Amino acid sequence: MDWVRRYFTEQDPTFWVALTPAIVVSALLFVRSPLSNYIFDEQEALLANPYVNGEGLGWLDAFRRDFWGLPPDRSIGSYRPLPDLIWRALWQLSHASWLHHWVNVLLHGVNAAIVAGITLAVTRRRGVAWLSGAAFLTAAVLTEAVTGVVGIADVLGGLGVLLAVAALRTRMWVMPFAVFGALTIGFFSKESVLVALPLVAWCALVFAPLMFRERPHRVWRTLLALVASVAALVFYTYFRRHFFPVTLPPEFAEPLPQSAPLAKRAMHDFLRWFQQPRLPHDAMNNPLVDADFPHRVAGALRVYFRGVMQVLFPLRLSGDYSFPQEPAPSRVVFPESVLGGLLLLGPPLLGIGLWIRALVVERRERRGGTTDFSQKVSSAALLAVGLVWLPVAYFPHSNIPVLLPTVRAERFWYLPVIGSAWILAIAFGKLLEGRRFPRAAVFVVALFFGFQGIRARMHALDYSDDLAFWRATRDAVPNSAKAHLNYSVMVGAHLGDLPKRLAINGRAIELAPKWPMAHIYYGDTLCRMNKPDQAWPHYARGFDLAPNDPNLISLALQCLWDHHAIERHRDALLKLAGEHPGSWIAYLGTEIVYRGKEHGGVEKKYRPRGYDEGPKD
């Protein structure tokens, strides 16, 4: 213990000094069970990803496929070649999800060490630097990104942005090339690295006099960092557009008229140029897709406020927040939307004010003949960056500028927590340096980190397997229909308890009565219980709600066929097909009636991928 104490009190947390304890703590907090299987999105991202484990695709096809291994014409968004390349390399060693998630654990430790190193370079305060690295490392809200395999995109994106900020310490002629290279890594990992353009430039402006005290050249460094960041964005965009061309959504096919507001036209033109692959709009995963803009913003601000509270007090952590856990609000103005707005706009304004204060104090001290600036300068500078960083880094995930497939996810906080780590480091450093109540200060800081660590470890245990994951998710967000439905499926798959699966599935229907999947799966449970005639009304309801979902339709029809019930419901099925001409229920329904014997039910190529199966042929 004495050696451990001296390690942290007698050594500055440079990158290499901070790296070993950071990786050790990251492993202690976030490593999941070696017996864990594929959980949630990992089924699609790894097991069913034809690039990662399929045949007939070369290594360089990572740049012609999306995050899920799909070609441009079938993409559901998310062009992220670097995670796919890493997964494919690891797939040659093992198919275990446990091995793949270790990349996230190790890189999270690396990122925490970089945070500590940057803080040390800016403040030259050992304690504050260690505190910043610890605040980022132990943040329980990051568990999903670090413990879940799919979180590699967030962790790699964070690495790219942190490397770009660290590159600001290099010589002026080296710096733009280093920033360009770092952000290229980030962009090819996750699109949200777009926030690095203002953030890296802001860091260059604020940190320059502290990183280069004699000759800061802050204006030149800021301009060079901004140019390098823009160059990385342009390179990434044209590279993606060339190797992964997508069809623009109809709303972006033409520029807006000149009568439209300038800001709206600028955003529209940027999105047309950026050509983000089409993102799915599903009201179950993001209820804000059906809200008008004012209510959408209000809902987004409520989610942001709850997220900030979760960063500080992670009392509840969950892998899912879908409908109706986070519904669109009925009012525009309510306490959480107001508080969310204040937390979104207030910190950047305060951060700019603190930078101006740091600038004034710095120049006064320079006139006094010293470049060994006081703590007032470094503390104000780090706070200025942290306060701007937190809301700006979150903004692309806020559902305000662009609607996302998901209304809320804890992995969205990976980049923003870098800013909160700097804010907390200054606050805790001030608290610990105070002469009044020193023991109480130590207790408060220890309590914070202890609570964060315990919550992170407890949430990581939820990833023991998919049954444990969805049970924990259902308990954490009892109003999520998706959590109940997925838990019911896991109960059936792992425990074989079909009556229990039926009861839990029934709760999903109560929460989301218009969700076709809930009805189809309820019918599927009855069908598996050898009650196909009782299943038919639920199947019919699901067909009527989603006549163009071939996976759900083929799942239901195949079960009816296997239980010899198609003929008994032939007329009702053909009637449904006639009510939805040109739909999948029209095609698959008539096919199974007239050619079911030929195919053994639904034609094999249309049957959905089974649980724990690899990519379809």
Short mmCIF file of N, CA and C in Angstrom, two decimals, residues 265-378:
data_model
loop_
_atom_site.label_atom_id
_atom_site.label_comp_id
_atom_site.label_asym_id
_atom_site.label_seq_id
_atom_site.Cartn_x
_atom_site.Cartn_y
_atom_site.Cartn_z
N ARG A 265 -30.80 26.58 -44.20
CA ARG A 265 -30.21 26.26 -45.51
C ARG A 265 -28.79 25.75 -45.37
N ALA A 266 -28.03 26.35 -44.46
CA ALA A 266 -26.64 25.92 -44.26
C ALA A 266 -26.58 24.48 -43.75
N MET A 267 -27.44 24.15 -42.79
CA MET A 267 -27.47 22.79 -42.26
C MET A 267 -27.92 21.81 -43.33
N HIS A 268 -28.89 22.18 -44.12
CA HIS A 268 -29.39 21.33 -45.18
C HIS A 268 -28.31 21.08 -46.23
N ASP A 269 -27.60 22.14 -46.63
CA ASP A 269 -26.53 22.00 -47.63
C ASP A 269 -25.38 21.14 -47.11
N PHE A 270 -25.07 21.30 -45.82
CA PHE A 270 -24.00 20.48 -45.25
C PHE A 270 -24.38 19.00 -45.26
N LEU A 271 -25.62 18.69 -44.88
CA LEU A 271 -26.04 17.29 -44.85
C LEU A 271 -26.10 16.70 -46.25
N ARG A 272 -26.45 17.53 -47.25
CA ARG A 272 -26.43 17.05 -48.64
C ARG A 272 -25.00 16.72 -49.06
N TRP A 273 -24.07 17.57 -48.67
CA TRP A 273 -22.67 17.32 -49.03
C TRP A 273 -22.09 16.14 -48.25
N PHE A 274 -22.39 16.07 -46.97
CA PHE A 274 -21.84 15.02 -46.11
C PHE A 274 -22.36 13.64 -46.51
N GLN A 275 -23.60 13.58 -47.01
CA GLN A 275 -24.21 12.35 -47.49
C GLN A 275 -24.12 11.22 -46.47
N GLN A 276 -24.60 11.52 -45.28
CA GLN A 276 -24.70 10.48 -44.25
C GLN A 276 -25.60 9.36 -44.73
N PRO A 277 -25.16 8.10 -44.64
CA PRO A 277 -26.06 7.00 -45.01
C PRO A 277 -27.38 7.10 -44.24
N ARG A 278 -28.44 6.69 -44.91
CA ARG A 278 -29.79 6.81 -44.35
C ARG A 278 -29.88 6.10 -43.00
N LEU A 279 -30.40 6.79 -42.01
CA LEU A 279 -30.59 6.22 -40.68
C LEU A 279 -32.03 5.74 -40.54
N PRO A 280 -32.26 4.59 -39.91
CA PRO A 280 -33.64 4.12 -39.74
C PRO A 280 -34.42 5.01 -38.78
N HIS A 281 -35.67 5.21 -39.10
CA HIS A 281 -36.58 5.98 -38.24
C HIS A 281 -37.64 5.03 -37.71
N ASP A 282 -37.49 4.65 -36.46
CA ASP A 282 -38.39 3.69 -35.83
C ASP A 282 -38.91 4.32 -34.55
N ALA A 283 -40.23 4.53 -34.49
CA ALA A 283 -40.82 5.21 -33.34
C ALA A 283 -40.68 4.40 -32.05
N MET A 284 -40.45 3.10 -32.15
CA MET A 284 -40.23 2.31 -30.95
C MET A 284 -38.89 2.65 -30.31
N ASN A 285 -37.86 2.80 -31.13
CA ASN A 285 -36.53 3.11 -30.61
C ASN A 285 -36.33 4.60 -30.38
N ASN A 286 -37.05 5.42 -31.14
CA ASN A 286 -36.95 6.87 -30.95
C ASN A 286 -38.33 7.50 -31.17
N PRO A 287 -39.10 7.63 -30.09
CA PRO A 287 -40.45 8.21 -30.22
C PRO A 287 -40.45 9.65 -30.72
N LEU A 288 -39.30 10.32 -30.72
CA LEU A 288 -39.26 11.71 -31.16
C LEU A 288 -39.42 11.85 -32.67
N VAL A 289 -39.36 10.74 -33.42
CA VAL A 289 -39.48 10.84 -34.88
C VAL A 289 -40.87 11.32 -35.29
N ASP A 290 -41.86 11.11 -34.46
CA ASP A 290 -43.22 11.53 -34.80
C ASP A 290 -43.61 12.86 -34.16
N ALA A 291 -42.69 13.49 -33.45
CA ALA A 291 -42.99 14.76 -32.78
C ALA A 291 -42.66 15.93 -33.70
N ASP A 292 -43.39 17.04 -33.54
CA ASP A 292 -43.01 18.24 -34.27
C ASP A 292 -41.73 18.81 -33.64
N PHE A 293 -41.13 19.79 -34.32
CA PHE A 293 -39.81 20.24 -33.90
C PHE A 293 -39.78 20.77 -32.47
N PRO A 294 -40.73 21.61 -32.03
CA PRO A 294 -40.67 22.10 -30.65
C PRO A 294 -40.74 20.98 -29.61
N HIS A 295 -41.63 20.00 -29.84
CA HIS A 295 -41.74 18.90 -28.88
C HIS A 295 -40.53 17.96 -28.97
N ARG A 296 -39.99 17.84 -30.16
CA ARG A 296 -38.76 17.05 -30.32
C ARG A 296 -37.62 17.66 -29.53
N VAL A 297 -37.47 18.98 -29.61
CA VAL A 297 -36.41 19.67 -28.86
C VAL A 297 -36.66 19.52 -27.37
N ALA A 298 -37.90 19.66 -26.95
CA ALA A 298 -38.21 19.53 -25.52
C ALA A 298 -37.87 18.12 -25.02
N GLY A 299 -38.22 17.11 -25.80
CA GLY A 299 -37.88 15.75 -25.42
C GLY A 299 -36.38 15.52 -25.39
N ALA A 300 -35.69 16.09 -26.37
CA ALA A 300 -34.23 15.95 -26.42
C ALA A 300 -33.56 16.62 -25.22
N LEU A 301 -34.06 17.78 -24.81
CA LEU A 301 -33.50 18.47 -23.65
C LEU A 301 -33.75 17.69 -22.37
N ARG A 302 -34.93 17.05 -22.28
CA ARG A 302 -35.21 16.20 -21.11
C ARG A 302 -34.22 15.04 -21.05
N VAL A 303 -33.96 14.40 -22.17
CA VAL A 303 -33.00 13.29 -22.22
C VAL A 303 -31.60 13.78 -21.85
N TYR A 304 -31.23 14.97 -22.34
CA TYR A 304 -29.91 15.52 -22.03
C TYR A 304 -29.76 15.79 -20.54
N PHE A 305 -30.78 16.39 -19.95
CA PHE A 305 -30.72 16.64 -18.50
C PHE A 305 -30.57 15.34 -17.73
N ARG A 306 -31.34 14.34 -18.08
CA ARG A 306 -31.25 13.06 -17.39
C ARG A 306 -29.87 12.43 -17.58
N GLY A 307 -29.30 12.63 -18.75
CA GLY A 307 -27.96 12.10 -19.00
C GLY A 307 -26.90 12.76 -18.15
N VAL A 308 -26.98 14.09 -18.01
CA VAL A 308 -26.02 14.80 -17.16
C VAL A 308 -26.13 14.31 -15.72
N MET A 309 -27.35 14.15 -15.25
CA MET A 309 -27.54 13.62 -13.89
C MET A 309 -26.97 12.21 -13.76
N GLN A 310 -27.08 11.45 -14.84
CA GLN A 310 -26.56 10.09 -14.83
C GLN A 310 -25.03 10.07 -14.79
N VAL A 311 -24.41 11.05 -15.42
CA VAL A 311 -22.95 11.17 -15.37
C VAL A 311 -22.50 11.39 -13.93
N LEU A 312 -23.21 12.23 -13.21
CA LEU A 312 -22.83 12.57 -11.84
C LEU A 312 -23.33 11.54 -10.84
N PHE A 313 -24.55 11.08 -11.01
CA PHE A 313 -25.18 10.15 -10.05
C PHE A 313 -25.78 8.96 -10.81
N PRO A 314 -24.96 8.00 -11.19
CA PRO A 314 -25.45 6.86 -11.99
C PRO A 314 -26.25 5.85 -11.17
N LEU A 315 -27.39 6.31 -10.65
CA LEU A 315 -28.21 5.43 -9.82
C LEU A 315 -28.82 4.29 -10.63
N ARG A 316 -29.14 4.57 -11.90
CA ARG A 316 -29.76 3.57 -12.75
C ARG A 316 -29.05 3.57 -14.10
N LEU A 317 -28.61 2.40 -14.53
CA LEU A 317 -27.94 2.26 -15.82
C LEU A 317 -28.65 1.16 -16.61
N SER A 318 -28.82 1.39 -17.89
CA SER A 318 -29.60 0.46 -18.69
C SER A 318 -29.06 0.42 -20.12
N GLY A 319 -29.25 -0.72 -20.76
CA GLY A 319 -28.85 -0.86 -22.15
C GLY A 319 -29.92 -0.44 -23.13
N ASP A 320 -31.06 0.02 -22.64
CA ASP A 320 -32.17 0.36 -23.53
C ASP A 320 -33.06 1.40 -22.86
N TYR A 321 -33.56 2.35 -23.68
CA TYR A 321 -34.48 3.37 -23.16
C TYR A 321 -35.61 3.61 -24.17
N SER A 322 -36.05 2.56 -24.85
CA SER A 322 -37.00 2.73 -25.93
C SER A 322 -38.43 2.92 -25.41
N PHE A 323 -39.34 3.11 -26.34
CA PHE A 323 -40.74 3.44 -26.05
C PHE A 323 -41.39 2.40 -25.16
N PRO A 324 -42.24 2.85 -24.21
CA PRO A 324 -42.53 4.25 -23.85
C PRO A 324 -41.73 4.74 -22.64
N GLN A 325 -40.52 4.24 -22.47
CA GLN A 325 -39.68 4.70 -21.37
C GLN A 325 -39.30 6.17 -21.54
N GLU A 326 -39.02 6.56 -22.79
CA GLU A 326 -38.68 7.96 -23.10
C GLU A 326 -39.62 8.47 -24.18
N PRO A 327 -40.88 8.69 -23.87
CA PRO A 327 -41.85 9.11 -24.90
C PRO A 327 -41.66 10.57 -25.29
N ALA A 328 -42.23 10.93 -26.42
CA ALA A 328 -42.27 12.35 -26.79
C ALA A 328 -43.11 13.10 -25.77
N PRO A 329 -42.67 14.27 -25.32
CA PRO A 329 -43.41 14.99 -24.28
C PRO A 329 -44.71 15.57 -24.82
N SER A 330 -45.67 15.74 -23.93
CA SER A 330 -46.95 16.34 -24.32
C SER A 330 -46.89 17.86 -24.26
N ARG A 331 -45.89 18.41 -23.53
CA ARG A 331 -45.72 19.86 -23.41
C ARG A 331 -44.31 20.24 -23.86
N VAL A 332 -44.16 21.48 -24.26
CA VAL A 332 -42.84 21.97 -24.66
C VAL A 332 -42.05 22.45 -23.46
N VAL A 333 -42.74 23.11 -22.52
CA VAL A 333 -42.07 23.68 -21.35
C VAL A 333 -42.45 22.88 -20.11
N PHE A 334 -41.47 22.28 -19.49
CA PHE A 334 -41.65 21.57 -18.23
C PHE A 334 -40.28 21.55 -17.54
N PRO A 335 -40.20 21.22 -16.26
CA PRO A 335 -38.94 21.40 -15.53
C PRO A 335 -37.72 20.78 -16.19
N GLU A 336 -37.83 19.55 -16.68
CA GLU A 336 -36.65 18.89 -17.24
C GLU A 336 -36.23 19.50 -18.58
N SER A 337 -37.17 19.99 -19.36
CA SER A 337 -36.79 20.64 -20.63
C SER A 337 -36.10 21.97 -20.35
N VAL A 338 -36.58 22.68 -19.34
CA VAL A 338 -35.95 23.96 -18.97
C VAL A 338 -34.55 23.73 -18.42
N LEU A 339 -34.41 22.76 -17.52
CA LEU A 339 -33.10 22.46 -16.95
C LEU A 339 -32.15 21.95 -18.02
N GLY A 340 -32.67 21.15 -18.96
CA GLY A 340 -31.83 20.67 -20.05
C GLY A 340 -31.35 21.81 -20.92
N GLY A 341 -32.24 22.78 -21.19
CA GLY A 341 -31.84 23.94 -21.97
C GLY A 341 -30.77 24.77 -21.28
N LEU A 342 -30.94 24.94 -19.96
CA LEU A 342 -29.93 25.70 -19.21
C LEU A 342 -28.58 24.99 -19.21
N LEU A 343 -28.61 23.67 -19.10
CA LEU A 343 -27.35 22.91 -19.09
C LEU A 343 -26.72 22.82 -20.47
N LEU A 344 -27.53 23.02 -21.51
CA LEU A 344 -26.98 22.99 -22.86
C LEU A 344 -26.37 24.34 -23.26
N LEU A 345 -27.01 25.43 -22.87
CA LEU A 345 -26.55 26.76 -23.28
C LEU A 345 -25.68 27.45 -22.23
N GLY A 346 -25.96 27.20 -20.94
CA GLY A 346 -25.23 27.89 -19.88
C GLY A 346 -23.75 27.56 -19.81
N PRO A 347 -23.34 26.28 -19.79
CA PRO A 347 -21.92 25.95 -19.66
C PRO A 347 -21.03 26.55 -20.74
N PRO A 348 -21.40 26.52 -22.04
CA PRO A 348 -20.52 27.17 -23.03
C PRO A 348 -20.33 28.66 -22.78
N LEU A 349 -21.41 29.35 -22.38
CA LEU A 349 -21.28 30.79 -22.11
C LEU A 349 -20.36 31.02 -20.91
N LEU A 350 -20.53 30.19 -19.88
CA LEU A 350 -19.66 30.30 -18.71
C LEU A 350 -18.22 29.97 -19.08
N GLY A 351 -18.05 28.95 -19.95
CA GLY A 351 -16.70 28.57 -20.39
C GLY A 351 -16.01 29.69 -21.13
N ILE A 352 -16.73 30.38 -22.00
CA ILE A 352 -16.13 31.51 -22.74
C ILE A 352 -15.76 32.62 -21.76
N GLY A 353 -16.62 32.86 -20.78
CA GLY A 353 -16.31 33.88 -19.77
C GLY A 353 -15.06 33.52 -18.97
N LEU A 354 -14.91 32.26 -18.60
CA LEU A 354 -13.72 31.83 -17.86
C LEU A 354 -12.47 31.96 -18.71
N TRP A 355 -12.59 31.69 -20.02
CA TRP A 355 -11.42 31.86 -20.90
C TRP A 355 -10.99 33.32 -20.94
N ILE A 356 -11.97 34.22 -21.03
CA ILE A 356 -11.64 35.65 -21.05
C ILE A 356 -10.95 36.03 -19.75
N ARG A 357 -11.45 35.48 -18.64
CA ARG A 357 -10.80 35.77 -17.35
C ARG A 357 -9.37 35.23 -17.34
N ALA A 358 -9.18 34.00 -17.82
CA ALA A 358 -7.83 33.42 -17.86
C ALA A 358 -6.92 34.27 -18.74
N LEU A 359 -7.45 34.79 -19.83
CA LEU A 359 -6.67 35.61 -20.75
C LEU A 359 -6.21 36.90 -20.07
N VAL A 360 -7.12 37.51 -19.32
CA VAL A 360 -6.79 38.76 -18.63
C VAL A 360 -5.71 38.52 -17.57
N VAL A 361 -5.88 37.46 -16.75
CA VAL A 361 -4.91 37.15 -15.70
C VAL A 361 -3.56 36.77 -16.32
N GLU A 362 -3.61 36.00 -17.39
CA GLU A 362 -2.35 35.60 -18.05
C GLU A 362 -1.57 36.82 -18.53
N ARG A 363 -2.23 37.75 -19.17
CA ARG A 363 -1.53 38.93 -19.70
C ARG A 363 -1.03 39.82 -18.57
N ARG A 364 -1.78 39.89 -17.49
CA ARG A 364 -1.30 40.66 -16.35
C ARG A 364 -0.03 40.04 -15.77
N GLU A 365 -0.02 38.71 -15.68
CA GLU A 365 1.17 38.04 -15.14
C GLU A 365 2.34 38.12 -16.10
N ARG A 366 2.08 38.12 -17.40
CA ARG A 366 3.16 38.28 -18.37
C ARG A 366 3.80 39.66 -18.21
N ARG A 367 2.94 40.67 -18.02
CA ARG A 367 3.49 42.01 -17.83
C ARG A 367 4.31 42.09 -16.55
N GLY A 368 4.01 41.22 -15.60
CA GLY A 368 4.80 41.16 -14.38
C GLY A 368 6.11 40.41 -14.54
N GLY A 369 6.36 39.89 -15.76
CA GLY A 369 7.65 39.26 -16.05
C GLY A 369 7.71 37.77 -15.79
N THR A 370 6.56 37.08 -15.70
CA THR A 370 6.59 35.64 -15.44
C THR A 370 5.72 34.89 -16.45
N THR A 371 6.17 33.72 -16.80
CA THR A 371 5.36 32.79 -17.60
C THR A 371 5.02 31.55 -16.79
N ASP A 372 5.39 31.57 -15.51
CA ASP A 372 5.01 30.49 -14.60
C ASP A 372 3.67 30.88 -13.99
N PHE A 373 2.63 30.71 -14.80
CA PHE A 373 1.33 31.27 -14.46
C PHE A 373 0.76 30.64 -13.20
N SER A 374 -0.09 31.42 -12.54
CA SER A 374 -0.74 30.95 -11.32
C SER A 374 -1.81 29.91 -11.64
N GLN A 375 -2.30 29.27 -10.58
CA GLN A 375 -3.35 28.27 -10.75
C GLN A 375 -4.64 28.88 -11.28
N LYS A 376 -4.81 30.18 -11.06
CA LYS A 376 -6.01 30.83 -11.58
C LYS A 376 -6.11 30.68 -13.10
N VAL A 377 -4.97 30.79 -13.76
CA VAL A 377 -4.96 30.72 -15.22
C VAL A 377 -5.25 29.30 -15.68
N SER A 378 -4.50 28.33 -15.15
CA SER A 378 -4.66 26.95 -15.62
C SER A 378 -6.02 26.37 -15.24
#
